[in-house]
CSV table of C-alpha atoms and ligand atoms in Angstrom, one decimal:
chain,number,residue,atom,x,y,z
A,25,MET,CA,42.9,118.5,-18.3
A,26,LYS,CA,45.3,117.1,-15.5
A,27,THR,CA,42.5,116.7,-12.9
A,28,ALA,CA,40.5,115.2,-15.6
A,29,LYS,CA,42.8,112.5,-15.9
A,30,LYS,CA,43.2,112.1,-12.2
A,31,ILE,CA,39.6,111.6,-11.8
A,32,LEU,CA,39.4,109.3,-14.7
A,33,LYS,CA,42.1,107.3,-13.1
A,34,ARG,CA,40.4,107.3,-9.6
A,35,ILE,CA,37.2,106.1,-11.2
A,36,GLY,CA,39.3,103.2,-12.9
A,37,GLN,CA,40.7,102.2,-9.7
A,38,GLY,CA,37.3,102.3,-8.1
A,39,LEU,CA,35.9,100.1,-11.0
A,40,GLY,CA,38.9,97.6,-10.4
A,41,VAL,CA,38.3,97.4,-6.8
A,42,ILE,CA,34.5,96.5,-7.4
A,43,LEU,CA,35.4,94.1,-10.3
A,44,LEU,CA,37.8,92.4,-7.8
A,45,LEU,CA,35.2,92.1,-5.2
A,46,VAL,CA,32.4,91.0,-7.5
A,47,GLY,CA,34.8,88.3,-9.2
A,48,GLY,CA,35.8,87.4,-5.9
A,49,PHE,CA,32.3,86.9,-4.9
A,50,CYS,CA,31.6,84.7,-7.7
A,51,ALA,CA,34.6,82.4,-7.2
A,52,TYR,CA,33.4,82.3,-3.7
A,53,VAL,CA,29.7,81.3,-4.8
A,54,ALA,CA,31.0,78.8,-7.3
A,55,VAL,CA,33.1,76.7,-5.0
A,56,THR,CA,31.2,76.6,-2.1
A,57,PRO,CA,27.8,74.5,-1.7
A,58,PRO,CA,24.5,76.3,-1.9
A,59,ARG,CA,24.0,78.8,0.8
A,60,THR,CA,23.8,78.0,4.3
A,61,TYR,CA,22.4,79.7,7.5
A,62,ASP,CA,22.5,79.3,11.4
A,63,PRO,CA,20.2,76.2,12.1
A,64,PRO,CA,17.0,77.7,12.7
A,65,VAL,CA,14.9,77.4,15.9
A,66,ALA,CA,11.9,75.2,14.8
A,67,PRO,CA,8.4,76.2,16.0
A,68,ASN,CA,7.0,73.7,18.5
A,69,ILE,CA,4.1,72.3,16.5
A,70,HIS,CA,2.6,68.8,17.0
A,71,VAL,CA,0.4,68.0,14.5
A,72,GLU,CA,-2.8,65.8,15.2
A,73,SER,CA,-3.5,63.4,12.3
A,74,THR,CA,-6.7,63.3,11.1
A,75,GLU,CA,-8.3,61.2,8.1
A,76,ALA,CA,-9.8,64.5,6.7
A,77,ARG,CA,-6.0,66.2,6.8
A,78,ILE,CA,-4.7,63.3,5.4
A,79,GLN,CA,-7.1,63.6,2.7
A,80,ARG,CA,-6.7,67.3,2.2
A,81,GLY,CA,-2.8,66.7,2.4
A,82,GLU,CA,-3.0,64.1,-0.6
A,83,VAL,CA,-4.8,67.0,-2.6
A,84,ILE,CA,-2.4,69.2,-2.1
A,85,ALA,CA,0.3,66.6,-2.5
A,86,HIS,CA,-0.8,65.7,-5.9
A,87,LEU,CA,-0.9,69.6,-6.8
A,88,GLN,CA,2.7,70.0,-5.5
A,89,CYS,CA,5.0,67.8,-4.0
A,90,ILE,CA,4.5,64.3,-6.3
A,91,SER,CA,5.4,65.8,-9.5
A,92,CYS,CA,8.8,66.6,-8.4
A,93,HIS,CA,9.5,63.8,-5.6
A,94,ALA,CA,7.9,60.6,-7.1
A,95,ASP,CA,10.1,58.2,-8.8
A,96,ASN,CA,9.1,56.0,-11.4
A,97,ASN,CA,7.3,53.5,-8.7
A,98,ASN,CA,5.4,56.5,-7.6
A,99,ARG,CA,7.3,56.6,-4.1
A,100,LEU,CA,8.4,59.8,-3.0
A,101,THR,CA,12.0,58.9,-3.1
A,102,GLY,CA,13.6,61.9,-5.2
A,103,LYS,CA,14.4,62.3,-8.8
A,104,ARG,CA,16.1,64.1,-11.3
A,105,LEU,CA,14.3,67.5,-12.3
A,106,ASP,CA,14.9,66.9,-16.0
A,107,GLU,CA,12.3,69.4,-17.2
A,108,LEU,CA,14.5,72.4,-15.4
A,109,PRO,CA,16.9,74.1,-17.9
A,110,ALA,CA,20.3,72.9,-18.1
A,111,ILE,CA,21.9,76.0,-16.7
A,112,PHE,CA,20.6,75.1,-13.3
A,113,GLY,CA,22.9,72.1,-13.0
A,114,LYS,CA,21.9,68.5,-12.1
A,115,VAL,CA,18.9,69.2,-9.9
A,116,TYR,CA,17.8,66.1,-7.8
A,117,SER,CA,14.6,66.1,-5.3
A,118,ARG,CA,15.0,64.2,-2.0
A,119,ASN,CA,13.5,61.1,-0.3
A,120,ILE,CA,10.8,62.5,1.8
A,121,THR,CA,9.4,59.3,2.7
A,122,LYS,CA,9.3,58.6,6.4
A,123,ASP,CA,12.4,56.7,6.4
A,124,LYS,CA,14.4,57.6,9.6
A,125,GLU,CA,17.4,57.6,7.6
A,126,LYS,CA,17.3,58.3,4.1
A,127,GLY,CA,13.7,60.0,4.5
A,128,ILE,CA,12.4,62.6,7.1
A,129,GLY,CA,11.2,59.9,9.5
A,130,ASN,CA,13.2,61.9,12.1
A,131,TRP,CA,12.1,65.6,11.4
A,132,THR,CA,9.7,67.1,13.9
A,133,ASP,CA,6.7,68.5,12.6
A,134,GLY,CA,7.7,72.0,13.4
A,135,GLN,CA,10.9,71.6,11.3
A,136,LEU,CA,9.0,70.2,8.6
A,137,ILE,CA,6.8,73.2,8.7
A,138,TYR,CA,9.8,75.9,8.8
A,139,PHE,CA,11.3,74.1,5.9
A,140,LEU,CA,8.2,74.1,3.5
A,141,ARG,CA,7.6,77.8,4.6
A,142,THR,CA,11.3,79.0,4.2
A,143,GLY,CA,13.3,76.8,2.7
A,144,ILE,CA,15.7,76.2,5.3
A,145,ARG,CA,16.5,72.9,6.6
A,146,PRO,CA,16.7,72.1,10.3
A,147,ASN,CA,20.6,71.9,9.9
A,148,GLY,CA,20.5,75.6,8.1
A,149,THR,CA,21.3,74.5,4.6
A,150,THR,CA,19.0,75.6,1.9
A,151,ALA,CA,17.0,73.6,-0.8
A,152,PHE,CA,16.0,74.6,-4.6
A,153,MET,CA,12.7,74.0,-3.8
A,154,PRO,CA,9.0,76.2,-3.6
A,155,GLN,CA,8.6,77.8,-0.7
A,156,TYR,CA,5.0,77.7,0.8
A,157,ASN,CA,4.8,80.8,2.7
A,158,LEU,CA,1.3,81.9,1.8
A,159,MET,CA,-0.4,78.5,2.5
A,160,ALA,CA,-2.8,78.6,5.3
A,161,ASP,CA,-1.6,77.0,8.8
A,162,GLU,CA,-4.4,74.3,8.5
A,163,ASP,CA,-3.5,73.3,4.8
A,164,MET,CA,-0.1,73.2,6.0
A,165,LYS,CA,-0.8,70.7,9.1
A,166,SER,CA,-2.7,68.6,6.3
A,167,VAL,CA,0.5,68.3,3.8
A,168,VAL,CA,2.5,66.8,7.3
A,169,ALA,CA,-0.3,64.7,8.1
A,170,TRP,CA,-0.4,63.5,4.8
A,171,LEU,CA,3.6,62.6,5.0
A,172,ARG,CA,3.3,61.0,8.5
A,173,SER,CA,0.5,59.1,7.0
A,174,ASP,CA,0.6,55.1,5.9
A,175,ARG,CA,-0.5,56.0,2.4
A,176,PHE,CA,1.7,54.3,-0.3
A,177,PRO,CA,4.0,57.1,-1.8
A,178,VAL,CA,5.3,58.0,1.7
A,179,GLN,CA,5.8,54.8,3.0
A,180,ALA,CA,9.5,54.3,4.3
A,181,SER,CA,12.0,53.8,1.7
A,182,LYS,CA,15.6,53.4,1.5
A,183,THR,CA,15.9,54.5,-2.1
A,184,GLU,CA,17.9,57.9,-2.4
A,185,ALA,CA,18.5,60.0,-5.7
A,186,PRO,CA,22.0,61.3,-6.3
A,187,PRO,CA,23.2,64.5,-4.6
A,188,ALA,CA,22.1,67.6,-6.6
A,189,GLU,CA,24.8,69.3,-8.7
A,190,TYR,CA,24.2,72.8,-8.8
A,191,SER,CA,25.5,75.3,-11.6
A,192,PHE,CA,27.3,78.5,-10.9
A,193,VAL,CA,23.8,80.0,-12.2
A,194,ALA,CA,21.8,78.1,-9.5
A,195,LYS,CA,24.0,78.9,-6.7
A,196,MET,CA,23.7,82.5,-7.8
A,197,LEU,CA,20.4,82.7,-7.6
A,198,ALA,CA,20.1,81.3,-4.3
A,199,TRP,CA,22.6,84.2,-3.1
A,200,THR,CA,20.1,86.6,-4.9
A,201,ILE,CA,16.5,86.0,-6.1
A,202,LEU,CA,15.7,82.4,-4.4
A,203,GLN,CA,16.4,83.6,-1.0
A,204,PRO,CA,14.9,82.1,1.8
A,205,GLY,CA,11.7,83.6,3.0
A,206,ASP,CA,10.9,84.6,6.9
A,207,PHE,CA,8.7,82.3,8.8
A,208,PRO,CA,5.3,84.1,9.1
A,209,ASN,CA,4.8,85.7,12.7
A,210,GLN,CA,1.0,85.3,12.2
A,211,SER,CA,-1.4,82.7,11.9
A,212,ILE,CA,-2.3,82.4,8.5
A,213,PRO,CA,-6.5,81.3,8.3
A,214,MET,CA,-8.0,79.3,5.4
A,215,PRO,CA,-10.1,81.8,3.3
A,216,ASP,CA,-13.7,82.1,4.1
A,217,SER,CA,-15.3,79.4,2.3
A,218,THR,CA,-18.6,81.1,1.2
A,219,LYS,CA,-16.6,83.7,-0.8
A,220,PRO,CA,-15.7,82.3,-4.2
A,221,VAL,CA,-13.2,85.0,-5.0
A,222,ALA,CA,-10.9,84.9,-1.8
A,223,VAL,CA,-11.4,80.9,-2.4
A,224,GLY,CA,-9.9,81.5,-5.7
A,225,ARG,CA,-7.2,83.9,-4.9
A,226,TYR,CA,-6.1,81.5,-2.1
A,227,VAL,CA,-5.9,78.5,-4.5
A,228,ALA,CA,-4.4,80.1,-7.3
A,229,THR,CA,-1.5,81.6,-5.3
A,230,ALA,CA,-1.1,79.9,-2.1
A,231,VAL,CA,-1.9,76.2,-3.0
A,232,ALA,CA,-1.8,75.6,-6.7
A,233,ASP,CA,0.9,78.2,-7.7
A,234,CYS,CA,-0.9,79.4,-11.0
A,235,TYR,CA,0.5,82.9,-10.5
A,236,GLY,CA,4.1,81.6,-10.5
A,237,CYS,CA,3.9,80.4,-13.9
A,238,HIS,CA,1.4,82.4,-15.6
A,239,SER,CA,2.7,85.9,-14.5
A,240,ALA,CA,5.8,87.5,-16.8
A,241,ASP,CA,8.9,85.6,-15.2
A,242,TYR,CA,8.7,82.6,-12.8
A,243,LEU,CA,12.1,83.8,-11.4
A,244,ASP,CA,10.7,87.4,-10.8
A,245,LEU,CA,7.7,86.8,-8.2
A,246,ASP,CA,6.6,88.9,-5.4
A,247,LYS,CA,6.0,85.9,-2.9
A,248,VAL,CA,4.8,88.2,-0.2
A,249,HIS,CA,2.4,90.1,-2.2
A,250,PRO,CA,1.5,87.8,-5.4
A,251,GLU,CA,-0.8,90.6,-6.9
A,252,ARG,CA,2.5,93.0,-6.9
A,253,THR,CA,4.2,90.3,-9.3
A,254,LYS,CA,5.4,91.8,-12.9
A,255,GLY,CA,2.6,90.9,-15.4
A,256,TYR,CA,0.3,89.4,-12.8
A,257,PHE,CA,-1.5,86.5,-14.5
A,258,ALA,CA,-0.9,88.0,-18.2
A,259,GLY,CA,1.0,85.1,-18.9
A,260,GLY,CA,4.4,85.0,-21.2
A,261,SER,CA,6.8,83.2,-18.7
A,262,LYS,CA,9.4,81.0,-20.7
A,263,PHE,CA,9.2,77.1,-20.2
A,264,THR,CA,10.7,74.1,-22.5
A,265,ASP,CA,7.9,71.6,-23.7
A,266,GLU,CA,8.4,67.7,-23.7
A,267,ALA,CA,9.9,68.3,-27.1
A,268,GLY,CA,12.4,70.7,-26.0
A,269,LYS,CA,10.7,73.6,-27.9
A,270,THR,CA,10.4,77.0,-26.2
A,271,ILE,CA,6.5,77.9,-25.0
A,272,PHE,CA,5.2,80.7,-22.9
A,273,SER,CA,2.4,80.4,-20.1
A,274,ALA,CA,-1.2,81.7,-21.2
A,275,ASN,CA,-2.8,85.1,-20.3
A,276,LEU,CA,-5.4,84.2,-18.0
A,277,THR,CA,-6.3,87.6,-17.5
A,278,PHE,CA,-9.7,88.9,-18.9
A,279,ASP,CA,-8.2,91.0,-21.1
A,280,GLU,CA,-11.0,90.8,-24.4
A,281,GLN,CA,-8.1,90.6,-27.1
A,282,THR,CA,-5.3,88.6,-25.6
A,283,GLY,CA,-6.8,87.1,-22.4
A,284,ILE,CA,-9.4,84.2,-21.5
A,285,GLY,CA,-12.5,86.6,-21.2
A,286,LYS,CA,-13.7,85.7,-24.4
A,287,LYS,CA,-12.3,82.5,-24.7
A,288,TYR,CA,-13.6,80.3,-22.0
A,289,THR,CA,-16.8,80.2,-20.0
A,290,LYS,CA,-16.4,78.9,-16.5
A,291,GLU,CA,-17.9,75.6,-17.3
A,292,GLN,CA,-15.2,75.3,-20.3
A,293,PHE,CA,-12.4,76.6,-17.9
A,294,ILE,CA,-13.4,74.3,-15.3
A,295,ARG,CA,-13.2,71.2,-17.6
A,296,ALA,CA,-10.0,72.5,-19.5
A,297,VAL,CA,-8.0,72.7,-16.1
A,298,LYS,CA,-9.5,69.2,-15.0
A,299,THR,CA,-8.6,67.6,-18.3
A,300,GLY,CA,-6.0,69.2,-20.0
A,301,VAL,CA,-8.0,69.7,-23.0
A,302,ARG,CA,-9.1,73.3,-24.6
A,303,PRO,CA,-12.7,73.8,-25.9
A,304,ASP,CA,-11.3,73.5,-29.6
A,305,GLY,CA,-10.2,70.3,-28.5
A,306,THR,CA,-6.3,70.7,-28.7
A,307,ILE,CA,-4.4,69.8,-25.8
A,308,PHE,CA,-2.0,71.7,-23.1
A,309,ARG,CA,1.3,71.2,-23.8
A,310,TYR,CA,3.9,70.3,-20.8
A,311,PRO,CA,4.2,71.8,-18.1
A,312,MET,CA,0.6,72.6,-17.9
A,313,VAL,CA,-0.7,69.1,-16.9
A,314,PRO,CA,-4.2,68.2,-16.2
A,315,ARG,CA,-5.2,69.2,-12.2
A,316,LEU,CA,-7.3,66.5,-11.3
A,317,SER,CA,-7.1,66.7,-7.7
A,318,LEU,CA,-8.7,70.3,-7.6
A,319,SER,CA,-12.4,70.2,-7.3
A,320,ASP,CA,-14.8,72.1,-9.9
A,321,ARG,CA,-15.7,74.4,-6.7
A,322,GLU,CA,-11.9,75.5,-6.6
A,323,ILE,CA,-11.5,75.7,-10.4
A,324,ALA,CA,-14.9,78.0,-10.5
A,325,ALA,CA,-13.2,79.9,-7.7
A,326,ILE,CA,-10.1,80.6,-9.8
A,327,TYR,CA,-12.4,81.5,-12.4
A,328,ASP,CA,-14.0,84.3,-10.5
A,329,TYR,CA,-11.1,85.5,-9.0
A,330,LEU,CA,-9.3,86.2,-12.2
A,331,LYS,CA,-12.4,88.2,-13.5
A,332,THR,CA,-11.5,90.6,-10.4
A,333,ILE,CA,-8.0,91.4,-11.2
A,334,PRO,CA,-6.6,94.1,-13.9
A,335,ARG,CA,-6.7,92.8,-17.5
A,336,LEU,CA,-3.4,93.1,-19.2
A,337,ASN,CA,-2.9,92.9,-22.8
A,338,ASN,CA,-0.2,90.5,-23.8
A,339,ASN,CA,-0.6,88.7,-26.9
A,340,ILE,CA,1.0,85.1,-26.3
A,341,ALA,CA,0.2,83.5,-29.6
A,342,GLN,CA,2.3,86.3,-31.3
A,343,LYS,CA,5.1,85.8,-29.1
A,344,GLN,CA,5.0,82.2,-29.6
A,345,ALA,CA,5.1,82.6,-33.2
A,346,GLU,CA,8.2,84.8,-33.3
A,347,VAL,CA,10.1,81.8,-31.2
A,348,GLN,CA,8.8,79.4,-33.3
A,349,LEU,CA,9.9,81.0,-36.6
A,350,ALA,CA,13.3,81.6,-34.9
A,351,GLU,CA,13.7,77.9,-33.9
A,352,LYS,CA,13.3,76.6,-37.0
B,421,LIG,C1,9.4,72.0,-8.1
B,421,LIG,C2,9.9,70.8,-7.4
B,421,LIG,C3,9.6,70.9,-6.0
B,421,LIG,C4,8.2,70.6,-5.4
B,421,LIG,C5,6.8,71.1,-6.2
B,421,LIG,C6,8.4,70.2,-4.2
B,421,LIG,N1,9.7,69.9,-3.9
B,421,LIG,FE1,10.8,69.4,-2.3
B,421,LIG,N2,12.4,69.2,-3.2
B,421,LIG,C7,12.6,69.5,-4.4
B,421,LIG,C8,14.2,69.4,-4.5
B,421,LIG,C9,14.9,69.8,-5.8
B,421,LIG,C10,14.7,69.6,-3.6
B,421,LIG,C11,16.4,69.2,-3.1
B,421,LIG,C12,16.5,70.5,-2.9
B,421,LIG,C13,18.2,70.6,-2.7
B,421,LIG,O1,18.8,69.5,-2.2
B,421,LIG,O2,18.7,71.7,-2.9
B,421,LIG,C14,13.4,69.2,-2.2
B,421,LIG,C15,13.9,69.0,-1.0
B,421,LIG,C16,12.8,68.7,0.0
B,421,LIG,C17,12.8,68.6,1.1
B,421,LIG,C18,14.0,68.2,2.1
B,421,LIG,C19,14.6,66.9,2.3
B,421,LIG,C20,15.7,66.5,2.8
B,421,LIG,O3,16.1,65.5,3.1
B,421,LIG,O4,16.9,67.5,2.7
B,421,LIG,C21,11.4,68.3,1.8
B,421,LIG,C22,11.1,67.7,3.5
B,421,LIG,C23,10.7,68.4,0.8
B,421,LIG,N3,11.4,68.6,-0.6
B,421,LIG,C24,9.4,68.4,0.9
B,421,LIG,C25,8.3,68.6,-0.3
B,421,LIG,C26,6.9,68.8,0.1
B,421,LIG,C27,6.2,68.0,1.6
B,421,LIG,C28,6.4,69.4,-0.9
B,421,LIG,C29,4.9,69.3,-1.3
B,421,LIG,C30,4.3,70.6,-0.4
B,421,LIG,C31,7.4,69.6,-2.3
B,421,LIG,N4,8.7,69.1,-1.4
B,421,LIG,C32,7.2,70.0,-3.4
B,421,LIG,C33,12.0,69.8,-5.5
B,421,LIG,C34,10.4,70.1,-5.1
B,422,LIG,C1,4.1,74.6,-14.3
B,422,LIG,C2,3.9,75.9,-15.0
B,422,LIG,C3,2.3,76.2,-14.7
B,422,LIG,C4,1.3,76.0,-13.6
B,422,LIG,C5,1.9,75.6,-12.2
B,422,LIG,C6,0.1,76.3,-14.3
B,422,LIG,N1,-0.1,76.4,-15.7
B,422,LIG,FE1,-1.2,76.9,-16.7
B,422,LIG,N2,-0.2,76.9,-18.1
B,422,LIG,C7,1.2,77.0,-18.5
B,422,LIG,C8,1.6,77.1,-19.8
B,422,LIG,C9,3.2,76.9,-20.4
B,422,LIG,C10,0.6,77.2,-20.5
B,422,LIG,C11,0.6,77.1,-22.1
B,422,LIG,C12,0.3,75.9,-22.5
B,422,LIG,C13,0.2,75.4,-24.2
B,422,LIG,O1,0.5,76.5,-24.8
B,422,LIG,O2,0.2,74.6,-24.5
B,422,LIG,C14,-0.6,77.2,-19.9
B,422,LIG,C15,-1.9,77.1,-20.4
B,422,LIG,C16,-3.0,77.3,-19.5
B,422,LIG,C17,-4.6,77.5,-20.0
B,422,LIG,C18,-4.8,77.6,-21.6
B,422,LIG,C19,-5.3,79.1,-21.9
B,422,LIG,C20,-5.5,79.4,-23.1
B,422,LIG,O3,-5.4,80.6,-23.7
B,422,LIG,O4,-6.0,78.3,-23.9
B,422,LIG,C21,-5.0,77.6,-18.7
B,422,LIG,C22,-6.7,77.8,-18.8
B,422,LIG,C23,-4.3,77.5,-17.8
B,422,LIG,N3,-2.9,77.3,-17.9
B,422,LIG,C24,-4.6,77.3,-16.5
B,422,LIG,C25,-3.9,77.3,-15.2
B,422,LIG,C26,-4.6,77.3,-13.7
B,422,LIG,C27,-5.9,77.5,-13.5
B,422,LIG,C28,-3.4,76.8,-12.9
B,422,LIG,C29,-3.4,76.3,-11.5
B,422,LIG,C30,-4.3,75.6,-11.2
B,422,LIG,C31,-2.2,76.8,-13.9
B,422,LIG,N4,-2.6,76.9,-15.6
B,422,LIG,C32,-1.0,76.6,-13.5
B,422,LIG,C33,1.9,76.5,-17.3
B,422,LIG,C34,1.7,76.2,-15.7
């Protein structure tokens, strides 16, 4: 009896210590700015600018950078990301025009690539932004060539968005799931352009990030091996549409009942992804915006790839109906 009490007391003390430690850590996270690291040694890369690279970079910028960085005048001076759930705080993207003071005009090509791959800035601070760790070296260079070009959105501008005010939750995420990635220690080649499935896999994961939204949870991705992500392409990740209603991403596997196998022919899929309109005339809701800059070939390749991945049964329509009832 006595020993049992002693043991319980011991456990109690142990728990107390753990709680104190956890509490102390939380307080630390709450009062410090987002996580920082030692300033990284950026690779020594010089990107040669060619018109082909600038054009390819523009395609990728339309898929990725512009939606988050463009102000009302379509210049990449940064803006409030108000579609992010309020629990993250007030998140603002930054000025990434060629301006040397307010933008990234003073970053080296290597520093830019290091940041885009890992999320760590030249000074060691981290950014609440996607990491492009799977993108091929050549595509990465195209992005940099575009950022350095004289295209309108990146022309030097001194306009600046206010600094972000991250919530405790956002900072906590930076210490846990949203940690910076490793800089790849091998070169990443472009997929073999004669193999549609390989091209589709590449576009759907490394460039257009379809899997990031179309798996079970966009905060719980396997960024190194996308295929190992929970509910890979079976949809169900939660978003807020423009009316503030909860919506779920769609199941894009070829599951016969709940996926797209029977819903879309390849031609219908291409048209829907490009225009944002389903074969039955209904319109995709935000954040599923039309992907105008993807070529028909690339979207067809995504379709071919989706056909090859495991078919998962996940009834999104039913989930959506349940939430709608609850939100009424
Ligand atoms: C989902 C939204 C989102 C996307 C997509 C995105 N960014 Fe960002 N980016 C941000 C936010 C937010 C910040 C600021 C983060 C912070 O301060 O913590 C940022 C910061 C940056 C910075 C650091 C600038 C500085 O001065 O600190 C660079 C460089 C950058 N982004 C470039 C890009 C490029 C290039 C792309 C496209 C390949 C891109 N971003 C795509 C949201 C995004
Ligand atoms: C920012 C998150 C996000 C990204 C990135 C994204 N999607 Fe979506 N997608 C959604 C959401 C949310 C829906 C559900 C829209 C609705 O219910 O109206 C959706 C719906 C769809 C649908 C409709 C499926 C159906 O059952 O009718 C297709 C097709 C689709 N997405 C394809 C893609 C492809 C291909 C990509 C990559 C090029 C992609 N999506 C990238 C969030 C995203």
